[in-house]
Amino acid sequence: MGCVNQVQILILLSLSSLFFSSSTAQNFKCNTPGKCSALVGYAPHNITSLSDILNLFNIKNLRDVLGANNLPLTTPKNYTVEAKNTIKIPISCRCSNGTGVSDNPPVYTVKKNDTLYLIASEVFSGVVVYKKIVEANKIPNENLIDIGQNLTIPLPCSCDDVDGDKVVHYAHVVQSGSTLKSIAKEFGTDEDTLKKINDIADDSKLFADQPIDVPLKACSSSIKSESLDNGLRVANGTYVFTANNCEKCTCDYASSPTLQCEQTQLKLATCPNPSNIASRIGSRWSFLFISSIHLIPLFLYLFQ
Ligand SMILES: *[C@@H]1O[C@H](CO)[C@@H](O)[C@H](O)[C@H]1NC(C)=O
Ligand SMILES: *[C@@H]1O[C@H](CO)[C@@H](O)[C@H](O)[C@H]1NC(C)=O
Ligand SMILES: *[C@@H]1O[C@H](CO)[C@@H](O)[C@H](O)[C@H]1NC(C)=O
Ligand SMILES: *[C@@H]1O[C@H](CO)[C@@H](O)[C@H](O)[C@H]1NC(C)=O
Ligand SMILES: *[C@@H]1O[C@H](CO)[C@@H](O)[C@H](O)[C@H]1NC(C)=O
Ligand SMILES: *[C@@H]1O[C@H](CO)[C@@H](O)[C@H](O)[C@H]1NC(C)=O
């Protein structure tokens, strides 16, 4: 492509400043060192499929999205997602300068007729505000982007505990008409927590179509700090794969805040010693597994 198409972006400046001036939206507070997993809520504008969503958000494994949405593992990639149906997108999060940023953010290639506002509000369904795309990409003139230009899309997130609880932070795009109370109820948290972590005084400061930080109850693995799944947090009602996909860990917060893990048969050859996985349920498999690991050197020795 020799010629550079300049796309003039006619953002209604007065309108956008009205929308965004009063908000520091999307600066989720984040002061915990290291990485963590977080979720963002994506409600596609148009009918789409899981595979398009994986592409859009730069996610490698279908099972990560299936787990985050508690969909059966047999769900195919071409599974249809209806417009406005929210899919939880699992992301890796890192705190930087007091705020959370997605660690491996999606990269979006600008298409004909795109504007930054459209990319933020429609393509990414408001989970990012366009000012954040401007900042992240150091765009000098926000009315001027090029077709084919690649934009990093910074997704909001946090790794902080909330009132001493290990949680999974969820970037929820506020629907018009919802209240702090209704959001708290929907996601199993409370109004005061939402106010505190988002620095929101009351419903009048809740902006539709912008993300708000919602801490989801989460399970973590037990005790052993040297275990492979140490630090793993899984939101209530979701599952993840861990330990080279050898373990499937599920969180059902109502029955236990400890992660429930079981062995999968996905990649047995590279599976770690199960005794290094703290939150396993059942010992039959670990017994078999440990035995076979111990038998291999014995066989090698015998047949030398
Ligand atoms: C998904 O793909 C399978 C076969 O690969 C096909 O049978 C099925 O109809 C497809 N579903 C949709 C919704 O496209
Ligand atoms: C860190 O944040 C402060 C205020 O929030 C800002 O002034 C400063 O430029 C930021 N520093 C970096 C390195 O981003
Ligand atoms: C871009 O906008 C023009 C005029 O508004 C329209 O004719 C064209 O179909 C649009 N192109 C795409 C790719 O949406
Ligand atoms: C949704 O579909 C309409 C009509 O096909 C199209 O013009 C629009 O660009 C699509 N929006 C997104 C975000 O893909
Ligand atoms: C944008 O990213 C795509 C896919 O990674 C790549 O093929 C293309 O060359 C990039 N464009 C620019 C202008 O860097
Ligand atoms: C946990 O998830 C279940 C559904 O999976 C839901 O019924 C329950 O209210 C949730 N609990 C909390 C505290 O979020």
Short mmCIF file of N, CA and C and ligand atoms in Angstrom, two decimals, residues 111-114, ligand 3:
data_model
loop_
_atom_site.label_atom_id
_atom_site.label_comp_id
_atom_site.label_asym_id
_atom_site.label_seq_id
_atom_site.Cartn_x
_atom_site.Cartn_y
_atom_site.Cartn_z
N LYS A 111 -9.54 0.75 10.10
CA LYS A 111 -10.20 0.47 8.83
C LYS A 111 -10.84 1.75 8.28
N LYS A 112 -11.31 1.64 7.05
CA LYS A 112 -11.94 2.78 6.42
C LYS A 112 -13.11 3.27 7.26
N ASN A 113 -13.28 4.54 7.35
CA ASN A 113 -14.39 5.18 8.08
C ASN A 113 -14.30 5.07 9.60
N ASP A 114 -13.24 4.46 10.12
CA ASP A 114 -13.10 4.39 11.57
C ASP A 114 -12.79 5.76 12.17
C1 LIG B 3 -17.54 4.63 4.43
O1 LIG B 3 -18.43 5.70 4.37
C2 LIG B 3 -18.93 5.92 3.06
C3 LIG B 3 -19.75 7.20 3.08
O2 LIG B 3 -20.28 7.46 4.34
C4 LIG B 3 -19.75 4.71 2.62
O3 LIG B 3 -20.26 4.90 1.33
C5 LIG B 3 -18.84 3.49 2.64
O4 LIG B 3 -19.62 2.31 2.35
C6 LIG B 3 -18.19 3.32 3.99
N1 LIG B 3 -17.18 2.27 3.88
C7 LIG B 3 -17.12 1.26 4.74
C8 LIG B 3 -16.02 0.27 4.52
O5 LIG B 3 -17.89 1.12 5.68
#
